[in-house]
Tab-separated table of C-alpha atoms in Angstrom:
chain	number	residue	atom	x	y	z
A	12	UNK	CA	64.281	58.360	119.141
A	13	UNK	CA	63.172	60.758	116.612
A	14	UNK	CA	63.840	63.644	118.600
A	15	UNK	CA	67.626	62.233	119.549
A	16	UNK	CA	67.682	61.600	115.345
A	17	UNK	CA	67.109	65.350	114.747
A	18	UNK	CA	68.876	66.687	117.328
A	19	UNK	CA	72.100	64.498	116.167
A	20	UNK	CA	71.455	66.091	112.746
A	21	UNK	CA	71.507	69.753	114.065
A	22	UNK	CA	74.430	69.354	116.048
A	23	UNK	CA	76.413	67.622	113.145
A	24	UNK	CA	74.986	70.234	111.072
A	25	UNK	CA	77.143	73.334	113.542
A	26	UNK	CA	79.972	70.853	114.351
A	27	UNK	CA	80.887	70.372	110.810
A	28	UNK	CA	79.616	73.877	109.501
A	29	UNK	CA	77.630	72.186	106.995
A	30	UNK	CA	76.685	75.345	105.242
A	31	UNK	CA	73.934	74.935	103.322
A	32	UNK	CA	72.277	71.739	104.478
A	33	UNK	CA	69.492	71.053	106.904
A	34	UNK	CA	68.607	68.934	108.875
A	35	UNK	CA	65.614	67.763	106.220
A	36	UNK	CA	68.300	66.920	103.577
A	37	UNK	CA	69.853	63.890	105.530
A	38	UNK	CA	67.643	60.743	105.726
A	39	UNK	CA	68.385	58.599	108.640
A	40	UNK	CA	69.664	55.845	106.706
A	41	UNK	CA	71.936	57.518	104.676
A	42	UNK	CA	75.390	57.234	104.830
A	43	UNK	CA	77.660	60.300	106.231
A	44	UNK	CA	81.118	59.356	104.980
A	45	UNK	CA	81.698	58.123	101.549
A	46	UNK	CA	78.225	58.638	99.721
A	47	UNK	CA	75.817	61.026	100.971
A	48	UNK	CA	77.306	64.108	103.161
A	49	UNK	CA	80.475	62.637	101.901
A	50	UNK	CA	82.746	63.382	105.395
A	51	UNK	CA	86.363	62.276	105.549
A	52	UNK	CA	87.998	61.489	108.237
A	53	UNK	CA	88.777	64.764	110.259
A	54	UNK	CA	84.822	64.993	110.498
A	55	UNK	CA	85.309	61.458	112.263
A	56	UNK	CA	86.992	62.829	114.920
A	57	UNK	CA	84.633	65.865	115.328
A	58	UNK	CA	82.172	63.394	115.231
A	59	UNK	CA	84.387	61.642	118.341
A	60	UNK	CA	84.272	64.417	120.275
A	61	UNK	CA	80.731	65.283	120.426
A	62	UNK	CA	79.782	62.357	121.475
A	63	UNK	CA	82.468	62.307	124.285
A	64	UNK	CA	81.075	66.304	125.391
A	65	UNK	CA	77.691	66.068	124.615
A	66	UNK	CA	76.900	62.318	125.652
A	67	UNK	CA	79.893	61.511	127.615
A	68	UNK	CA	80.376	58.474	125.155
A	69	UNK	CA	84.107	57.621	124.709
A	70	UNK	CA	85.452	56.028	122.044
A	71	UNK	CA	88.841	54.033	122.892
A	72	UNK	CA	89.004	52.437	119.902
A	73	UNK	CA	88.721	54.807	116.840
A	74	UNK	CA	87.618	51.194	114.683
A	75	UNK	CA	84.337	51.792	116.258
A	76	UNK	CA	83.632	54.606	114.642
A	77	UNK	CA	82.783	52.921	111.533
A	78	UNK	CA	80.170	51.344	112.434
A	79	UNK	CA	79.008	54.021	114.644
A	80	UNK	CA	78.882	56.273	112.067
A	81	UNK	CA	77.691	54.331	109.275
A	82	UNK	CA	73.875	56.473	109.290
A	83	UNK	CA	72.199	58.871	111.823
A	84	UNK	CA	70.097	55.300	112.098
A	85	UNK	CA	73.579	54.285	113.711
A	86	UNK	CA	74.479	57.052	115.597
A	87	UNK	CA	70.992	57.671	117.159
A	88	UNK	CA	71.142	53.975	118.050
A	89	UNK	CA	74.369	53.945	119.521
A	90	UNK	CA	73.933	57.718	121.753
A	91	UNK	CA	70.332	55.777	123.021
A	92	UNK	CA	72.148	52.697	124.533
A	93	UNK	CA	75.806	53.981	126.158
A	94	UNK	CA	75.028	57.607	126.811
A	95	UNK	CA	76.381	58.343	130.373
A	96	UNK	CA	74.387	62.221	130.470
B	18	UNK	CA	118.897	87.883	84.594
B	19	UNK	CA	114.545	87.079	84.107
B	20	UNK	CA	112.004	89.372	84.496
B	21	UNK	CA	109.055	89.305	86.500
B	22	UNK	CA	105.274	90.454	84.970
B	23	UNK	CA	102.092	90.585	86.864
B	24	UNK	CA	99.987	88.718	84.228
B	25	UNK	CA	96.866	87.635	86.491
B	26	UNK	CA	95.350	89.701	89.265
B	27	UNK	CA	92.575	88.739	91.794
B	28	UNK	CA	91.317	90.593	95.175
B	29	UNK	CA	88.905	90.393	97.719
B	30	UNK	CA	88.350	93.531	99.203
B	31	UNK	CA	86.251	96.400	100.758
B	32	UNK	CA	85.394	96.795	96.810
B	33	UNK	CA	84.092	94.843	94.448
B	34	UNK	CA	86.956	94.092	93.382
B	35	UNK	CA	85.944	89.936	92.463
B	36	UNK	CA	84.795	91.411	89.284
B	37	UNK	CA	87.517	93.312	87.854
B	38	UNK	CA	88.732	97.135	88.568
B	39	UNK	CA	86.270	99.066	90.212
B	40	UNK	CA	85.430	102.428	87.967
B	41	UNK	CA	83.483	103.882	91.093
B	42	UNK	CA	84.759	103.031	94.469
B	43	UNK	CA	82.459	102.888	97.836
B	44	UNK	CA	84.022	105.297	100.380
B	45	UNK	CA	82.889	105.501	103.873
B	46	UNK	CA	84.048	107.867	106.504
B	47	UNK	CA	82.065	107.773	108.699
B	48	UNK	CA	83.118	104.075	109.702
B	49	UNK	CA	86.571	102.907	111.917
B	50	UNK	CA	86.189	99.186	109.911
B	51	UNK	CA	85.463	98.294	106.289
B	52	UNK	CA	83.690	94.965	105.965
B	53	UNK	CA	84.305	93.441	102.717
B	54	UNK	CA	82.481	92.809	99.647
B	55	UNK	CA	82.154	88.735	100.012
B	56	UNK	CA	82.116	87.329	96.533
B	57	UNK	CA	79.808	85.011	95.625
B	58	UNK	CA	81.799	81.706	96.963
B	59	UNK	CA	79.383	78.860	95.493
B	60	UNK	CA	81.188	80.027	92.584
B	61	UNK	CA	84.164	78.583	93.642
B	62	UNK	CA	83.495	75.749	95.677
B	63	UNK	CA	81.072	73.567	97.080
B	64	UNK	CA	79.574	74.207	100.898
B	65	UNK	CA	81.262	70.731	101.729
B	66	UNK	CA	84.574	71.898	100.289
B	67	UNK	CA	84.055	75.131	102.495
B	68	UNK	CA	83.261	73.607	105.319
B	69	UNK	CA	86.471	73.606	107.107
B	70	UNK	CA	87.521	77.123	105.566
B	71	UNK	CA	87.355	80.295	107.493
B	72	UNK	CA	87.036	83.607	105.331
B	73	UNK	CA	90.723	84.248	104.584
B	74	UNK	CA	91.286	80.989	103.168
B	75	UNK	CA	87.626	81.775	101.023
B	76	UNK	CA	88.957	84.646	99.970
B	77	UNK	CA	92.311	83.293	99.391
B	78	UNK	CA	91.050	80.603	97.166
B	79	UNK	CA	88.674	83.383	95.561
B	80	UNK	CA	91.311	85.323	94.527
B	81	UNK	CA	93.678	82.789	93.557
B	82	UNK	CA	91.034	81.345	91.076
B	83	UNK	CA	90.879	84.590	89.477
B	84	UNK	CA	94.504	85.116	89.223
B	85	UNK	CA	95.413	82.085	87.408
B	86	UNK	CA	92.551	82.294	85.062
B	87	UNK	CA	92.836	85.661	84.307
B	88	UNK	CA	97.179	84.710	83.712
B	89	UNK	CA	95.660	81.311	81.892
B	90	UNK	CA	98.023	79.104	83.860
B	91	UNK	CA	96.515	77.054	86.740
B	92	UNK	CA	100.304	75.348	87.418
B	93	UNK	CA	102.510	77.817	89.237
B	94	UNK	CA	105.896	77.022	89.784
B	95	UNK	CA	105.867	77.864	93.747
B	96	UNK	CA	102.616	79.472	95.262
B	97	UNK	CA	104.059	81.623	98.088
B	98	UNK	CA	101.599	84.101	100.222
B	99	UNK	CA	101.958	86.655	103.081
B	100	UNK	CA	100.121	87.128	106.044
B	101	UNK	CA	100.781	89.091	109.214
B	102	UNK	CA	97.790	87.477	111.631
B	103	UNK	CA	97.381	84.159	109.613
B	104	UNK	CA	94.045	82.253	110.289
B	105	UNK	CA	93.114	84.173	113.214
B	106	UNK	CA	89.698	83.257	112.738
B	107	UNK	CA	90.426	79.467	113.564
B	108	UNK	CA	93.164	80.409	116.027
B	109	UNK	CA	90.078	82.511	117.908
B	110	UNK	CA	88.111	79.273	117.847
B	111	UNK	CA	90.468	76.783	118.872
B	112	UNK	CA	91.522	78.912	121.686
B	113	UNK	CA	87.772	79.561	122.917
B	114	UNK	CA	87.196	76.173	122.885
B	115	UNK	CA	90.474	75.535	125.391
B	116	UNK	CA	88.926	78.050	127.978
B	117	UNK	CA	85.173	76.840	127.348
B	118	UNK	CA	85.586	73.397	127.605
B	119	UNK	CA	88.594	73.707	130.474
B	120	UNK	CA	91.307	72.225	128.241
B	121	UNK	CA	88.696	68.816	127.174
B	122	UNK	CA	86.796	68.219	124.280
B	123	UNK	CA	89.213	69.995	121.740
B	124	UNK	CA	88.699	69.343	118.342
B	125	UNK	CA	90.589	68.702	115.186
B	126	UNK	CA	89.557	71.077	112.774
B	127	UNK	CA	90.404	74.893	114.105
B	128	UNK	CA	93.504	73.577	115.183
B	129	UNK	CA	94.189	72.506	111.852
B	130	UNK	CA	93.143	75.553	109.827
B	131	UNK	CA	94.666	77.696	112.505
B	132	UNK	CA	98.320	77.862	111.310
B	133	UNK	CA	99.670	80.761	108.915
B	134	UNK	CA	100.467	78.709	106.045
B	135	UNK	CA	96.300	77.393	105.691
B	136	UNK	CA	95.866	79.613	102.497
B	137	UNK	CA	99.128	78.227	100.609
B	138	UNK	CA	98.822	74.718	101.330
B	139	UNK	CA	94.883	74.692	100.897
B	140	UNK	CA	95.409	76.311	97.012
B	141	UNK	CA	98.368	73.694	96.976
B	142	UNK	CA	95.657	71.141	97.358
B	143	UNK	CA	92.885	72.042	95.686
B	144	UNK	CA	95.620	72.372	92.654
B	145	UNK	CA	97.045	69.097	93.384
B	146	UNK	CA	100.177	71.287	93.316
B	147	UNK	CA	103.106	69.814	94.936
B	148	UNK	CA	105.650	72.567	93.968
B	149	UNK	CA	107.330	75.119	96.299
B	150	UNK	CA	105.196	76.290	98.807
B	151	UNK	CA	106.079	79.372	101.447
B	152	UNK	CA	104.134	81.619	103.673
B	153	UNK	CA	106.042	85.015	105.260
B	154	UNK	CA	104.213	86.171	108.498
B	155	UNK	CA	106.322	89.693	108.832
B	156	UNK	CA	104.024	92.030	109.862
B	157	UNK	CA	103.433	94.984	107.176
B	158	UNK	CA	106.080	93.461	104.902
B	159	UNK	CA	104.391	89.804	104.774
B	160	UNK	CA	103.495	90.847	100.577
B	161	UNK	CA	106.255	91.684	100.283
B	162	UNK	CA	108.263	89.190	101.553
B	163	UNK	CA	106.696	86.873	99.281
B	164	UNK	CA	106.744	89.234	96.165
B	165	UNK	CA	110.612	89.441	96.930
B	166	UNK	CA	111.285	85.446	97.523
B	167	UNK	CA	108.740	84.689	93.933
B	168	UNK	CA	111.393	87.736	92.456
B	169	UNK	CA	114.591	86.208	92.992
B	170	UNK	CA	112.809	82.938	91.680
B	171	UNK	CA	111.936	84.591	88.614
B	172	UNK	CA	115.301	86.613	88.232
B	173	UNK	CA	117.356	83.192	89.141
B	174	UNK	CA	114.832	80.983	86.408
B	175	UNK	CA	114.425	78.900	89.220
B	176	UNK	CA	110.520	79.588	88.194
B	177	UNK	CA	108.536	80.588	85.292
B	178	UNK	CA	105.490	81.124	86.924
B	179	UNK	CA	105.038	82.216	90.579
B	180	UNK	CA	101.519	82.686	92.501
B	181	UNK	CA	101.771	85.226	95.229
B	182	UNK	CA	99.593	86.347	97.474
B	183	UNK	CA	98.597	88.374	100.867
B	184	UNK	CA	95.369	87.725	103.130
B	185	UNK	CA	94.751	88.883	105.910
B	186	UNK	CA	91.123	88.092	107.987
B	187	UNK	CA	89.390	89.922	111.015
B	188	UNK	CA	88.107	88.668	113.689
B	189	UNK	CA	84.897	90.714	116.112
B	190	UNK	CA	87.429	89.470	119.346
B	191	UNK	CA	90.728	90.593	117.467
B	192	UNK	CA	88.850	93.652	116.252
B	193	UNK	CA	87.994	94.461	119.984
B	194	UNK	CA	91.459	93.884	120.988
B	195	UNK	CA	93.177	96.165	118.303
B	196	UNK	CA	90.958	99.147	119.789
B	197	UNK	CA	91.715	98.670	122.944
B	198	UNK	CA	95.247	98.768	121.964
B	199	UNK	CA	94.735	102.174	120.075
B	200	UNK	CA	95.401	100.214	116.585
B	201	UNK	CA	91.725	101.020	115.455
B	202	UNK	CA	90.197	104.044	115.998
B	203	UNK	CA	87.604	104.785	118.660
B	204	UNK	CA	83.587	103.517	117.342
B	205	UNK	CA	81.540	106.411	116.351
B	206	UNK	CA	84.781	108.798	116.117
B	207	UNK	CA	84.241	109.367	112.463
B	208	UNK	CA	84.233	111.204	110.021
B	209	UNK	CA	87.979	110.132	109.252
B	210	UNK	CA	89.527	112.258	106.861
B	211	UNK	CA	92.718	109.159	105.824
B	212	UNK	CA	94.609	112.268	103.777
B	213	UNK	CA	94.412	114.822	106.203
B	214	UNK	CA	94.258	112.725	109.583
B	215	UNK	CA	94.116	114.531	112.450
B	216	UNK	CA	93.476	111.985	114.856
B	217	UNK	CA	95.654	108.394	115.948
B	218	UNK	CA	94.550	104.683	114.970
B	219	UNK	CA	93.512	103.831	111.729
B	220	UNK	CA	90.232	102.392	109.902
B	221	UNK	CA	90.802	98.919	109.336
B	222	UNK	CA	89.752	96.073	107.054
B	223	UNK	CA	90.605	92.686	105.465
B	224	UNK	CA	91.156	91.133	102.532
B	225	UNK	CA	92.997	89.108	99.997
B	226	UNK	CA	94.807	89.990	97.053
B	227	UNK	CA	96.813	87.421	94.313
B	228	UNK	CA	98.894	87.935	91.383
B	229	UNK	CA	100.435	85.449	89.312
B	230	UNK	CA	103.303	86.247	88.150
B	231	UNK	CA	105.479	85.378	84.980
B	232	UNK	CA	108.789	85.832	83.184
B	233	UNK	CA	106.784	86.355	80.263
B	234	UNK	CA	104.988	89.478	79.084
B	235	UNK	CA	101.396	88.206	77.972
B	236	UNK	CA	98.219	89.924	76.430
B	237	UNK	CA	96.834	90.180	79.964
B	238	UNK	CA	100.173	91.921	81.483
B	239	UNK	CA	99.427	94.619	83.732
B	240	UNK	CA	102.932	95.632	84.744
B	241	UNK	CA	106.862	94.423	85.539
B	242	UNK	CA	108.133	94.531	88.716
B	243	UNK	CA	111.406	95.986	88.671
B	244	UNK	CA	112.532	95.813	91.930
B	245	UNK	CA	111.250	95.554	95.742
B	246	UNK	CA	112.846	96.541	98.789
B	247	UNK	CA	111.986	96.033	102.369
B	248	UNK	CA	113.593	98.218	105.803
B	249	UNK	CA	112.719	97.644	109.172
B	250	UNK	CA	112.854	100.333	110.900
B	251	UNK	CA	113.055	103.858	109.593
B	252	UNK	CA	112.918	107.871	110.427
B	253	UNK	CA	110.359	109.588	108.289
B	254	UNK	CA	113.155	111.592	106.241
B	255	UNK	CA	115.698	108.385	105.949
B	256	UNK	CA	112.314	106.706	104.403
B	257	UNK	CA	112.149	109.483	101.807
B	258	UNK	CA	115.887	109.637	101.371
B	259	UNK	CA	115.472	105.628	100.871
B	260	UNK	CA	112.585	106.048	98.160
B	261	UNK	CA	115.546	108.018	96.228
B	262	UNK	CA	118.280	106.005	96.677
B	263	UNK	CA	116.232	103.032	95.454
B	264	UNK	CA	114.841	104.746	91.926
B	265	UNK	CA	118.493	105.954	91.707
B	266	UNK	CA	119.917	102.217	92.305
B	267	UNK	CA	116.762	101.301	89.260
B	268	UNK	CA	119.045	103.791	87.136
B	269	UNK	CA	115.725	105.976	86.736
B	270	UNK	CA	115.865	109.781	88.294
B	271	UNK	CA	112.663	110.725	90.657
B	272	UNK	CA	111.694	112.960	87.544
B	273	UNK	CA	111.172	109.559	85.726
B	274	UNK	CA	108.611	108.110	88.324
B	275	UNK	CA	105.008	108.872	86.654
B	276	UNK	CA	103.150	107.801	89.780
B	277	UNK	CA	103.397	107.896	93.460
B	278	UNK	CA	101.306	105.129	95.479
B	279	UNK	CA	101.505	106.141	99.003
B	280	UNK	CA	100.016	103.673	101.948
B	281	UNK	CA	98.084	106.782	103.800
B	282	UNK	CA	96.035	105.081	106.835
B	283	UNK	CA	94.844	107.756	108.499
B	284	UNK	CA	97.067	107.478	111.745
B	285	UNK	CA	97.871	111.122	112.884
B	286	UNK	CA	101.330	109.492	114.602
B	287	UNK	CA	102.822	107.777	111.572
B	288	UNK	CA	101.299	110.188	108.650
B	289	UNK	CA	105.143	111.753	108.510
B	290	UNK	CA	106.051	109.464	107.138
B	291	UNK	CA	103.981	109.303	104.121
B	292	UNK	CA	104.665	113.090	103.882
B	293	UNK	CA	108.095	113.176	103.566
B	294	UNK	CA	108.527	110.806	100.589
B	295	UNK	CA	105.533	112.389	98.854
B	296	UNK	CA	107.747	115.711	99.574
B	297	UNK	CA	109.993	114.655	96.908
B	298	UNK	CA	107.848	113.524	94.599
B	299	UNK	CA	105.506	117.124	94.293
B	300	UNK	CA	105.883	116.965	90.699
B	301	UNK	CA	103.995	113.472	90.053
B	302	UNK	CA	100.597	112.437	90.266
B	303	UNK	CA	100.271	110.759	94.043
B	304	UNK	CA	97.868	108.257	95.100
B	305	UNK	CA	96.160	106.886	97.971
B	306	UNK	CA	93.881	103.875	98.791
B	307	UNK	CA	93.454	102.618	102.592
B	308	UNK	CA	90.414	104.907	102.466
B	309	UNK	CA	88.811	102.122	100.292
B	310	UNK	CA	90.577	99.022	101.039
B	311	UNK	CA	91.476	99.857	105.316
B	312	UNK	CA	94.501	99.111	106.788
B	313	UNK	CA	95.409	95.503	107.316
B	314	UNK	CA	98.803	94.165	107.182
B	315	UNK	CA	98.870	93.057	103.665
B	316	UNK	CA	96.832	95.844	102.730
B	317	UNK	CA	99.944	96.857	100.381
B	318	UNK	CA	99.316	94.197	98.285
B	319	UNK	CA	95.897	96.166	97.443
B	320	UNK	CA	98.188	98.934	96.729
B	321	UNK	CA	100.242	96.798	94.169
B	322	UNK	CA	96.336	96.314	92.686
B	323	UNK	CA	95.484	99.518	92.378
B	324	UNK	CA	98.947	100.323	90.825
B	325	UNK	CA	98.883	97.586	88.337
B	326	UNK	CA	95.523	98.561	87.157
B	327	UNK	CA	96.737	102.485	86.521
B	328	UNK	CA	99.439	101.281	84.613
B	329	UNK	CA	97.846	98.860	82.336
B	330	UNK	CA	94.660	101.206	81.908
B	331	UNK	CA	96.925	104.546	81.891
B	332	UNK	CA	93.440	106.197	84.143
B	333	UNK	CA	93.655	106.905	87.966
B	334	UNK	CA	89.971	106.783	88.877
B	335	UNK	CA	89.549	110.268	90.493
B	336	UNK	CA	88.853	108.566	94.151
B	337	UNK	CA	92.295	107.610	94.583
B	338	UNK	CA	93.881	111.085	93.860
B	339	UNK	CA	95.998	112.425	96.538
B	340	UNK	CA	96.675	115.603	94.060
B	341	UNK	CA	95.615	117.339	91.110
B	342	UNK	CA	99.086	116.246	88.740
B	343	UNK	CA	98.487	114.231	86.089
B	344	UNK	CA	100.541	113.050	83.723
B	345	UNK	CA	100.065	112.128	79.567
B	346	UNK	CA	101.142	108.464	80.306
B	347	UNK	CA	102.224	106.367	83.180
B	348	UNK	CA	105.069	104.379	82.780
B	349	UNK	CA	107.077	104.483	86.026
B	350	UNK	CA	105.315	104.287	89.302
B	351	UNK	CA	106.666	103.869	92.972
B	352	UNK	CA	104.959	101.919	95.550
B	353	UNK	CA	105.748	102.974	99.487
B	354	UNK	CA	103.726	101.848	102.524
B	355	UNK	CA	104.887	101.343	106.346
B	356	UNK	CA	103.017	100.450	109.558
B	357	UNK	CA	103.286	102.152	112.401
B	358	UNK	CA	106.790	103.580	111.635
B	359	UNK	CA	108.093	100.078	111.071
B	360	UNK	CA	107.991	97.429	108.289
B	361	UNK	CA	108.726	99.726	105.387
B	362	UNK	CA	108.263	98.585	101.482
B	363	UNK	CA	109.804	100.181	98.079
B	364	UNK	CA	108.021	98.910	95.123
B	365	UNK	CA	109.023	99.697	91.899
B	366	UNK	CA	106.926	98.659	88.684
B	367	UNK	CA	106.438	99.743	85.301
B	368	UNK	CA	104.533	99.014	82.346
């Protein structure tokens, strides 16, 4: 689980061109929209699609999201139980 | 009828230009592409806020910022900007991404940032500026269509304050495909001599250059734009018998044009055309600059820079020299740049 953790971190890290930021400077349990890395809503739908390429997750309904992406607690959490590769 | 001042100035160039007007200027030769001098962007913005921004909009904010601090007004009437090749930088990505991932996985973002108008609306926004907002994509006369439409503005007090700008940003796959076309010249051709060219192609560049302009002379004028004038398609001698016409049409007589900025790029094919209205102008002190800035298609916006700075300083550093006239002080001064025989520009501005 740790390793899936980081790994999420790098990739959101290159997705979203966080310039600047490493993976060190987000805690698991922080949050990624609002507070913390403060994303918006067009890094939602990044978000959305590398979990569809990279984990062949699809997300039909976008409400999901939110909770999905609440923390990289969240995401990692989410990738270990309905990733299809 | 209002006028129409340059009061603010900021660029992004091969120079450092970030900083104010270079007194030494780097010149390379032996290179067929310029990379630019990147200004320090933290200064400007966050990472997060950059995170969506390729380097045209970066510079495009970059120089923007300075513009309308340097011209003390941060609320321009309109903000229009030129660009020939837009954000081919996200345009590049989004497209890779198509082929790569067979026409799946295709995300928001590059698609977003990809159109022309990125730079405009993303100043717009970071302004909270919700005034007239335009972006010309005409080739070499992109500036310039956006100096003329923030002219008649001005001229028609439909605005008091315009923000104009033109960006242009290069991309390694672009870059490959502009040699293949002949556009750049060959790698490891060099030296290139942009005065005296004796070979095709040009040395090329990128870069982003903003004025605001005013209907107001200020302490930080640089210059007035009296007029601009843009033609298609021209021979080399109806482009020099244009040049006259339009001082004549100014009611000024070549004799009263101090200063000659010509576009030279280096490009053995199109150099005629530089010739022949410097022909008529043997008397006056002639510049150059694409040997410092490169060609790009709003690289006459650079040349509005560099003619803006003469004026208000009355010194034409010695790298930008073309000849040996001088003159006691510069009031009028020309502007005249084309591409590739097409897209011609007249630029007249004085102090």
């Amino acid at each position: 689980m740790e390793a899936l953790k980081q790994e999420l971190k790098e990739k959101i890290i290159a997705v979203l061109n966080l310039e600047d930021i490493t993976p060190a400077d987000i805690a698991n349990d922080a949050p990624l929209f609002g507070e913390g890395l403060s994303l918006d809503s067009i890094d939602a739908l990044e978000l959305i699609v590398l979990l569809d390429k990279d984990y062949g997750i699809k997300l039909t309904d976008p409400k999901e999201g939110k909770a999905i992406f609440q923390s990289i607690d969240t995401m990692a959490d989410y990738v270990t139980t309905h990733r299809t590769k | 009828m209002g006028k129409t001042f340059i009061n603010g100035i900021g660029c992004v160039s091969a120079q450092d230009t970030v900083n104010g007007f270079p007194s030494e200027f780097i010149i390379d030769p032996s290179t067929n592409y310029l990379e630019i001098v990147k200004p320090d962007y933290k200064d400007y913005f966050s990472p997060i806020a950059s995170r969506r921004m390729a380097k045209g909009v970066k510079n495009g904010i970059v120089a923007s910022t300075v513009a309308m601090k340097e011209a003390g007004n941060e609320s321009p009437d309109a903000i229009i900007t030129g660009t020939g090749m837009g954000c081919i930088e996200d345009s590049d990505k989004f497209l890779k991404a198509i082929i790569d991932n067979k026409e799946e996985f295709l995300t928001p973002t590059s698609f977003i940032q990809s159109t022309h108008n990125t730079v405009a609306s993303t100043i717009a926004i970071n302004l909270g500026c919700k005034a007239y907002n335009f972006t010309y994509v005409n080739g070499a006369v992109s500036f310039e269509s956006a100096l003329y439409d923030a002219k008649l503005q001005l001229d028609a007090d439909e605005a008091h304050s315009v923000l104009i700008g033109g960006v242009e940003e290069m991309t390694e796959y672009t870059k490959s495909l502009f040699k293949l076309a002949g556009f750049i010249k060959p790698d490891d051709s060099g030296p290139h001599n942009i005065l005296e060219a004796d070979t095709k192609a040009t040395v090329f560049s990128e870069g982003a250059t903003f004025f605001m302009l005013e209907d107001e002379r200020k302490d930080s004028t640089y210059a007035e734009i009296l007029d601009v004038e843009i033609v298609n398609k021209l021979t080399p001698e109806e482009a020099a018998e244009h040049a006259e016409a339009f001082i004549r049409r100014n009611n000024l007589t070549l004799h009263e044009i101090d200063a000659v900025v010509l576009g030279y790029n280096g490009d053995s094919e199109f150099d005629g055309y530089f010739k022949a209205v410097a022909k008529n102008f043997d008397f006056a002190p002639q510049m150059y600059y694409k040997h410092v800035s490169g060609e790009y298609n709003t690289a006459s916006a650079f040349g509005l820079y560099v003619g803006a700075n003469i004026l208000k300083s009355q010194q034409i550093p010695s790298d930008l020299k073309a000849n040996d006239e001088s003159r006691p002080a510069y009031r009028n001064m020309l502007l005249y740049n084309q591409y590739r025989g097409l897209d011609h520009s007249f630029t007249l501005i004085s102090v």
